[in-house]
């Protein structure tokens, strides 16, 4: 029986863990130990995901959150190390591009524990983004790299990663979307509560530091969403960081319908029934595509370039563009019919490699 220590800490990682943990358990030869750093500690961004997605409670909850990137990552390094020293896993499994990802990779590498990285090879080519640094370092420290797309595979090869370490498995978020779509479709009560109708509203999410910590960009986004909301309802699950930055800057919504962070199933219900999604989240960009909802990404670049190429996603910089005009223009648009993220069985492919 192999022991795999899975290290996660943020909402998108919980979604990815759900199908992979299920697939690992089905092998019968892998024991998974789940370590939750606590990076997302709010019940609406953590606990509810474990409950809804059927993920077992974490074996270790480190309770680390808040502070700058250095302080947070340092605290994670300090607390993950003794857990892995005691556990002595055969492998550490990490996901995505968060501080939890980086800390898990660093501790494992220093303890000479092999590392597998799910969602390897993504690149925005913007090193001002902390996520980009996390991705690059995690990939270099991993000996098994699970790539979601062919673009990711090519990025890894260009960086000198040996081909035999790269596995093009598809995207585990697509697995989750397929597994939970029917359940989410039955959660129409949230739309009723918000006074909105299917395909009659814009869904927005804002959380990245490049937008929340830059007053000009944050102001432009708030103003744009208010403009759109004067024409069509805008629903915004409000991230705690965004709320704090808006309050500090004296910004507030009047017309936009803000709600606390929602669970995965409610989020899928909101995404799948929206007329358009405006976001700076990498995961939400993909989920918009899974449900064939046009997306405006409020960033200067995206890791999911295939969605832009297919016409489902439009990049709109809050620093240089008329965001409201771009959102309104994209409503009703559609891209090409393609599926660049695999066949919905990525988790099974990952489990086979890890079990083998």
Tab-separated table of C-alpha atoms in Angstrom:
chain	number	residue	atom	x	y	z
A	1	UNK	CA	0.000	0.000	0.000
A	2	UNK	CA	1.445	3.351	-1.063
A	3	UNK	CA	0.951	6.459	1.053
A	4	UNK	CA	0.371	9.725	-0.758
A	5	UNK	CA	0.278	13.016	1.156
A	6	UNK	CA	-1.993	15.482	-0.612
A	7	UNK	CA	-1.400	19.133	0.282
A	8	UNK	CA	-4.134	21.680	-0.426
A	9	UNK	CA	-5.359	24.951	0.988
A	10	UNK	CA	-7.600	26.875	-1.408
A	11	UNK	CA	-11.072	26.584	-2.948
A	12	UNK	CA	-9.955	25.553	-6.468
A	13	UNK	CA	-7.803	22.789	-4.990
A	14	UNK	CA	-10.698	21.303	-3.042
A	15	UNK	CA	-12.657	20.983	-6.293
A	16	UNK	CA	-9.753	19.218	-7.984
A	17	UNK	CA	-9.155	16.907	-5.021
A	18	UNK	CA	-12.718	15.534	-5.078
A	19	UNK	CA	-12.482	13.415	-8.256
A	20	UNK	CA	-8.798	12.523	-7.773
A	21	UNK	CA	-9.274	11.291	-4.188
A	22	UNK	CA	-12.191	9.174	-5.366
A	23	UNK	CA	-10.057	7.683	-8.143
A	24	UNK	CA	-7.135	7.008	-5.782
A	25	UNK	CA	-9.408	5.218	-3.326
A	26	UNK	CA	-10.766	3.059	-6.163
A	27	UNK	CA	-7.282	1.690	-6.922
A	28	UNK	CA	-7.232	-0.193	-3.618
A	29	UNK	CA	-3.465	0.237	-3.451
A	30	UNK	CA	-3.138	3.864	-2.351
A	31	UNK	CA	-3.661	5.395	1.075
A	32	UNK	CA	-4.176	9.148	0.829
A	33	UNK	CA	-3.458	11.498	3.732
A	34	UNK	CA	-4.972	14.957	3.285
A	35	UNK	CA	-3.144	17.988	4.660
A	36	UNK	CA	-5.106	21.269	4.630
A	37	UNK	CA	-2.863	24.282	5.172
A	38	UNK	CA	-5.790	26.544	6.049
A	39	UNK	CA	-4.985	29.102	3.312
A	40	UNK	CA	-8.730	29.438	2.679
A	41	UNK	CA	-10.139	29.223	6.186
A	42	UNK	CA	-13.544	30.890	5.797
A	43	UNK	CA	-16.329	28.295	6.119
A	44	UNK	CA	-17.854	29.513	2.864
A	45	UNK	CA	-14.582	28.919	1.023
A	46	UNK	CA	-13.434	25.752	2.784
A	47	UNK	CA	-15.752	23.645	4.954
A	48	UNK	CA	-18.703	23.756	2.573
A	49	UNK	CA	-16.588	22.328	-0.247
A	50	UNK	CA	-15.597	19.276	1.778
A	51	UNK	CA	-19.223	18.692	2.697
A	52	UNK	CA	-20.712	19.176	-0.775
A	53	UNK	CA	-18.055	17.308	-2.719
A	54	UNK	CA	-17.873	14.331	-0.387
A	55	UNK	CA	-14.220	14.904	0.504
A	56	UNK	CA	-13.063	13.262	3.732
A	57	UNK	CA	-12.187	15.666	6.526
A	58	UNK	CA	-8.484	16.628	6.413
A	59	UNK	CA	-6.177	14.374	8.407
A	60	UNK	CA	-4.168	17.481	9.299
A	61	UNK	CA	-5.507	21.052	9.403
A	62	UNK	CA	-2.676	23.524	9.918
A	63	UNK	CA	-4.807	26.657	10.285
A	64	UNK	CA	-2.390	28.954	8.415
A	65	UNK	CA	-3.894	32.031	6.765
A	66	UNK	CA	-3.404	35.743	6.410
A	67	UNK	CA	-0.216	37.777	6.195
A	68	UNK	CA	2.007	38.423	3.214
A	69	UNK	CA	3.226	35.785	0.799
A	70	UNK	CA	6.530	35.330	2.616
A	71	UNK	CA	5.002	35.025	6.063
A	72	UNK	CA	2.285	32.654	4.905
A	73	UNK	CA	4.627	30.432	2.891
A	74	UNK	CA	7.192	30.408	5.704
A	75	UNK	CA	4.592	29.315	8.243
A	76	UNK	CA	3.480	26.556	5.899
A	77	UNK	CA	7.043	25.318	5.452
A	78	UNK	CA	7.503	25.212	9.212
A	79	UNK	CA	4.322	23.251	9.871
A	80	UNK	CA	4.260	20.911	6.869
A	81	UNK	CA	7.790	19.626	7.497
A	82	UNK	CA	7.165	17.780	10.804
A	83	UNK	CA	3.949	16.291	9.415
A	84	UNK	CA	5.797	14.791	6.457
A	85	UNK	CA	8.716	13.702	8.623
A	86	UNK	CA	6.349	11.718	10.796
A	87	UNK	CA	4.201	10.430	7.949
A	88	UNK	CA	7.061	9.412	5.628
A	89	UNK	CA	4.810	9.251	2.529
A	90	UNK	CA	5.891	7.615	-0.711
A	91	UNK	CA	4.909	10.771	-2.574
A	92	UNK	CA	3.522	14.262	-2.087
A	93	UNK	CA	0.678	15.372	-4.378
A	94	UNK	CA	0.145	19.093	-5.020
A	95	UNK	CA	-2.360	21.053	-7.093
A	96	UNK	CA	-2.346	24.326	-8.986
A	97	UNK	CA	-0.451	27.472	-8.139
A	98	UNK	CA	-1.100	28.667	-4.573
A	99	UNK	CA	1.271	29.281	-1.675
A	100	UNK	CA	0.172	25.872	-0.369
A	101	UNK	CA	1.386	24.349	-3.659
A	102	UNK	CA	4.786	26.003	-3.384
A	103	UNK	CA	5.236	25.141	0.291
A	104	UNK	CA	4.314	21.506	-0.264
A	105	UNK	CA	6.767	21.166	-3.143
A	106	UNK	CA	9.616	22.832	-1.240
A	107	UNK	CA	9.241	20.772	1.930
A	108	UNK	CA	8.939	17.519	0.004
A	109	UNK	CA	11.984	18.286	-2.129
A	110	UNK	CA	14.114	19.108	0.911
A	111	UNK	CA	13.017	15.847	2.559
A	112	UNK	CA	13.741	13.925	-0.669
A	113	UNK	CA	10.118	12.884	-1.115
A	114	UNK	CA	9.003	12.629	-4.777
A	115	UNK	CA	6.437	15.216	-5.860
A	116	UNK	CA	3.569	14.985	-8.368
A	117	UNK	CA	1.988	18.224	-9.607
A	118	UNK	CA	-1.572	18.312	-10.953
A	119	UNK	CA	-2.154	21.163	-13.418
A	120	UNK	CA	1.527	21.479	-14.282
A	121	UNK	CA	2.846	23.578	-17.142
A	122	UNK	CA	0.433	26.497	-17.005
A	123	UNK	CA	2.109	29.807	-17.795
A	124	UNK	CA	0.847	33.383	-17.948
A	125	UNK	CA	4.425	34.571	-18.668
A	126	UNK	CA	3.871	37.336	-16.130
A	127	UNK	CA	6.272	36.924	-13.233
A	128	UNK	CA	4.691	39.818	-11.394
A	129	UNK	CA	1.959	37.321	-10.511
A	130	UNK	CA	2.826	35.291	-7.396
A	131	UNK	CA	0.943	32.353	-8.924
A	132	UNK	CA	3.387	32.282	-11.848
A	133	UNK	CA	6.372	31.959	-9.516
A	134	UNK	CA	4.599	29.216	-7.586
A	135	UNK	CA	3.895	27.263	-10.797
A	136	UNK	CA	7.420	27.486	-12.140
A	137	UNK	CA	9.107	26.439	-8.898
A	138	UNK	CA	6.612	23.635	-8.234
A	139	UNK	CA	7.123	22.220	-11.721
A	140	UNK	CA	10.902	22.255	-11.379
A	141	UNK	CA	10.688	20.392	-8.069
A	142	UNK	CA	8.247	17.740	-9.326
A	143	UNK	CA	9.229	14.441	-10.879
A	144	UNK	CA	5.732	13.680	-12.182
A	145	UNK	CA	3.923	16.502	-13.971
A	146	UNK	CA	0.248	16.089	-14.881
A	147	UNK	CA	-0.578	18.525	-17.683
A	148	UNK	CA	-4.129	19.606	-18.483
A	149	UNK	CA	-3.530	20.661	-22.095
A	150	UNK	CA	-1.105	20.256	-24.962
A	151	UNK	CA	-0.075	23.891	-24.481
A	152	UNK	CA	1.009	23.039	-20.940
A	153	UNK	CA	2.988	20.049	-22.224
A	154	UNK	CA	4.850	22.256	-24.700
A	155	UNK	CA	5.591	24.849	-21.994
A	156	UNK	CA	7.205	22.161	-19.834
A	157	UNK	CA	9.285	20.789	-22.682
A	158	UNK	CA	10.572	24.282	-23.500
A	159	UNK	CA	11.693	24.615	-19.881
A	160	UNK	CA	13.759	21.454	-20.104
A	161	UNK	CA	11.431	19.019	-18.370
A	162	UNK	CA	12.092	15.497	-19.632
A	163	UNK	CA	9.230	14.099	-21.697
A	164	UNK	CA	9.025	10.922	-19.616
A	165	UNK	CA	8.090	13.015	-16.543
A	166	UNK	CA	5.136	14.688	-18.307
A	167	UNK	CA	1.695	13.091	-18.472
A	168	UNK	CA	-0.992	14.725	-20.620
A	169	UNK	CA	-4.038	13.621	-18.642
A	170	UNK	CA	-6.592	16.369	-19.275
A	171	UNK	CA	-8.227	18.590	-16.686
A	172	UNK	CA	-9.572	17.267	-13.390
A	173	UNK	CA	-11.903	20.263	-13.104
A	174	UNK	CA	-13.714	18.928	-16.152
A	175	UNK	CA	-14.083	15.624	-14.307
A	176	UNK	CA	-15.654	17.478	-11.374
A	177	UNK	CA	-17.930	19.470	-13.659
A	178	UNK	CA	-19.293	16.275	-15.199
A	179	UNK	CA	-19.647	14.490	-11.853
A	180	UNK	CA	-21.560	17.271	-10.102
A	181	UNK	CA	-23.450	19.032	-12.916
A	182	UNK	CA	-26.740	17.187	-12.382
A	183	UNK	CA	-26.725	17.849	-8.630
A	184	UNK	CA	-25.925	21.537	-9.162
A	185	UNK	CA	-28.686	21.880	-11.757
A	186	UNK	CA	-31.252	21.116	-9.077
A	187	UNK	CA	-30.172	24.069	-6.912
A	188	UNK	CA	-32.359	26.737	-8.483
A	189	UNK	CA	-33.429	28.164	-5.129
A	190	UNK	CA	-30.436	30.512	-5.076
A	191	UNK	CA	-31.537	32.163	-8.324
A	192	UNK	CA	-35.036	32.603	-6.921
A	193	UNK	CA	-33.657	34.061	-3.694
A	194	UNK	CA	-31.574	36.577	-5.669
A	195	UNK	CA	-34.508	37.520	-7.893
A	196	UNK	CA	-32.791	36.481	-11.112
A	197	UNK	CA	-33.781	34.196	-13.956
A	198	UNK	CA	-31.705	31.754	-16.054
A	199	UNK	CA	-29.690	33.531	-18.741
A	200	UNK	CA	-30.849	36.869	-17.392
A	201	UNK	CA	-27.825	37.996	-15.365
A	202	UNK	CA	-24.041	38.449	-15.328
A	203	UNK	CA	-21.981	36.535	-12.778
A	204	UNK	CA	-18.774	38.217	-11.591
A	205	UNK	CA	-15.881	37.113	-9.364
A	206	UNK	CA	-12.909	39.253	-8.356
A	207	UNK	CA	-10.125	38.152	-6.029
A	208	UNK	CA	-6.634	38.346	-7.564
A	209	UNK	CA	-4.163	40.694	-5.921
A	210	UNK	CA	-3.344	42.357	-9.256
A	211	UNK	CA	-6.917	43.698	-9.268
A	212	UNK	CA	-7.776	44.052	-5.585
A	213	UNK	CA	-4.476	45.647	-4.520
A	214	UNK	CA	-4.298	48.154	-7.382
A	215	UNK	CA	-6.687	51.022	-6.624
A	216	UNK	CA	-7.027	52.124	-10.257
A	217	UNK	CA	-7.883	48.614	-11.455
A	218	UNK	CA	-10.229	47.933	-8.544
A	219	UNK	CA	-12.016	51.238	-9.090
A	220	UNK	CA	-12.380	50.513	-12.812
A	221	UNK	CA	-13.880	47.082	-12.115
A	222	UNK	CA	-16.317	48.343	-9.476
A	223	UNK	CA	-17.446	51.168	-11.760
A	224	UNK	CA	-17.843	48.825	-14.737
A	225	UNK	CA	-19.911	46.277	-12.822
A	226	UNK	CA	-22.158	49.075	-11.555
A	227	UNK	CA	-22.641	50.275	-15.150
A	228	UNK	CA	-23.540	46.778	-16.328
A	229	UNK	CA	-25.866	46.276	-13.357
A	230	UNK	CA	-27.895	49.282	-14.481
A	231	UNK	CA	-28.793	47.302	-17.612
A	232	UNK	CA	-28.726	43.674	-16.426
A	233	UNK	CA	-28.524	42.111	-12.957
A	234	UNK	CA	-24.945	41.441	-11.804
A	235	UNK	CA	-24.324	38.852	-9.075
A	236	UNK	CA	-20.979	38.930	-7.265
A	237	UNK	CA	-19.971	36.381	-4.597
A	238	UNK	CA	-17.737	38.758	-2.657
A	239	UNK	CA	-14.287	37.429	-1.761
A	240	UNK	CA	-13.117	38.511	1.738
A	241	UNK	CA	-9.988	40.172	0.335
A	242	UNK	CA	-11.975	42.117	-2.249
A	243	UNK	CA	-14.410	43.250	0.417
A	244	UNK	CA	-11.576	44.415	2.672
A	245	UNK	CA	-9.800	46.307	-0.119
A	246	UNK	CA	-13.021	48.004	-1.219
A	247	UNK	CA	-13.782	49.097	2.318
A	248	UNK	CA	-10.271	50.493	2.782
A	249	UNK	CA	-10.574	52.414	-0.504
A	250	UNK	CA	-14.030	53.758	0.291
A	251	UNK	CA	-15.604	51.828	-2.592
A	252	UNK	CA	-19.043	50.253	-2.421
A	253	UNK	CA	-21.599	48.614	-4.695
A	254	UNK	CA	-25.034	50.070	-5.119
A	255	UNK	CA	-26.630	48.137	-7.980
A	256	UNK	CA	-24.496	44.968	-7.978
A	257	UNK	CA	-26.045	42.114	-5.972
A	258	UNK	CA	-23.282	40.882	-3.667
A	259	UNK	CA	-23.531	37.603	-1.783
A	260	UNK	CA	-21.103	35.874	0.604
A	261	UNK	CA	-18.788	33.248	-0.957
A	262	UNK	CA	-20.887	30.293	-2.108
A	263	UNK	CA	-20.212	26.568	-2.157
A	264	UNK	CA	-19.219	24.660	-5.262
A	265	UNK	CA	-22.694	23.428	-6.173
A	266	UNK	CA	-24.279	26.871	-5.823
A	267	UNK	CA	-21.415	28.346	-7.826
A	268	UNK	CA	-21.955	25.840	-10.621
A	269	UNK	CA	-25.674	26.670	-10.596
A	270	UNK	CA	-24.843	30.378	-10.919
A	271	UNK	CA	-22.209	29.783	-13.606
A	272	UNK	CA	-24.247	27.444	-15.781
A	273	UNK	CA	-27.298	29.731	-15.851
A	274	UNK	CA	-25.493	33.059	-16.379
A	275	UNK	CA	-25.667	34.954	-19.637
A	276	UNK	CA	-22.001	35.905	-19.164
A	277	UNK	CA	-19.251	35.496	-16.572
A	278	UNK	CA	-16.753	38.249	-15.782
A	279	UNK	CA	-13.867	36.982	-13.654
A	280	UNK	CA	-10.174	37.079	-12.828
A	281	UNK	CA	-10.201	33.447	-11.654
A	282	UNK	CA	-8.462	30.755	-13.664
A	283	UNK	CA	-10.848	28.047	-12.506
A	284	UNK	CA	-13.976	30.063	-13.225
A	285	UNK	CA	-12.756	30.733	-16.773
A	286	UNK	CA	-12.732	26.999	-17.384
A	287	UNK	CA	-16.020	26.367	-15.640
A	288	UNK	CA	-17.625	29.016	-17.849
A	289	UNK	CA	-16.395	27.060	-20.858
A	290	UNK	CA	-17.594	23.719	-19.490
A	291	UNK	CA	-21.123	25.150	-19.378
A	292	UNK	CA	-20.641	27.037	-22.660
A	293	UNK	CA	-21.137	30.464	-21.107
A	294	UNK	CA	-19.161	33.348	-22.672
A	295	UNK	CA	-16.470	34.736	-20.386
A	296	UNK	CA	-14.670	38.063	-20.012
A	297	UNK	CA	-11.420	37.659	-18.094
A	298	UNK	CA	-10.441	40.820	-16.227
A	299	UNK	CA	-6.705	40.403	-16.538
A	300	UNK	CA	-3.858	41.263	-18.881
A	301	UNK	CA	-3.175	37.610	-19.703
A	302	UNK	CA	-4.477	34.115	-19.040
A	303	UNK	CA	-2.973	30.656	-18.619
A	304	UNK	CA	-5.935	29.160	-20.477
A	305	UNK	CA	-4.975	30.509	-23.896
A	306	UNK	CA	-6.982	27.838	-25.724
A	307	UNK	CA	-10.213	29.415	-24.479
A	308	UNK	CA	-9.251	32.734	-26.053
A	309	UNK	CA	-8.251	30.953	-29.269
A	310	UNK	CA	-11.601	29.145	-29.363
A	311	UNK	CA	-13.509	32.400	-28.860
A	312	UNK	CA	-15.160	31.507	-25.547
A	313	UNK	CA	-13.008	33.892	-23.522
A	314	UNK	CA	-12.072	37.543	-24.033
A	315	UNK	CA	-9.151	39.160	-22.240
A	316	UNK	CA	-10.004	42.633	-20.977
A	317	UNK	CA	-7.462	44.638	-18.987
A	318	UNK	CA	-9.033	46.834	-16.292
A	319	UNK	CA	-6.032	49.136	-16.712
A	320	UNK	CA	-6.579	49.983	-20.371
A	321	UNK	CA	-10.036	48.844	-21.491
A	322	UNK	CA	-13.643	49.913	-21.138
A	323	UNK	CA	-14.667	46.954	-19.017
A	324	UNK	CA	-18.411	47.632	-19.029
A	325	UNK	CA	-18.479	47.975	-22.803
A	326	UNK	CA	-16.532	44.709	-23.212
A	327	UNK	CA	-18.881	42.805	-20.901
A	328	UNK	CA	-22.019	44.038	-22.631
A	329	UNK	CA	-20.551	43.320	-26.082
A	330	UNK	CA	-19.700	39.721	-25.148
A	331	UNK	CA	-23.197	38.769	-23.975
A	332	UNK	CA	-24.707	36.293	-26.407
A	333	UNK	CA	-21.381	35.447	-28.046
A	334	UNK	CA	-20.186	31.873	-28.586
A	335	UNK	CA	-16.952	30.177	-29.547
A	336	UNK	CA	-15.975	27.095	-31.489
A	337	UNK	CA	-17.173	23.650	-30.458
A	338	UNK	CA	-14.086	21.868	-29.121
A	339	UNK	CA	-12.911	20.087	-25.982
A	340	UNK	CA	-9.247	20.760	-25.163
A	341	UNK	CA	-9.476	19.427	-21.594
A	342	UNK	CA	-9.746	15.694	-22.052
A	343	UNK	CA	-12.571	13.193	-21.808
A	344	UNK	CA	-13.620	13.695	-18.186
A	345	UNK	CA	-11.507	10.784	-16.937
A	346	UNK	CA	-8.359	12.694	-16.042
A	347	UNK	CA	-8.577	11.648	-12.393
A	348	UNK	CA	-8.515	7.974	-13.330
A	349	UNK	CA	-5.420	8.549	-15.469
A	350	UNK	CA	-3.685	10.323	-12.578
A	351	UNK	CA	-4.611	7.529	-10.160
A	352	UNK	CA	-3.203	4.876	-12.517
A	353	UNK	CA	0.135	6.658	-12.735
A	354	UNK	CA	0.382	7.217	-8.977
A	355	UNK	CA	-0.722	3.685	-8.106
A	356	UNK	CA	1.754	2.253	-10.594
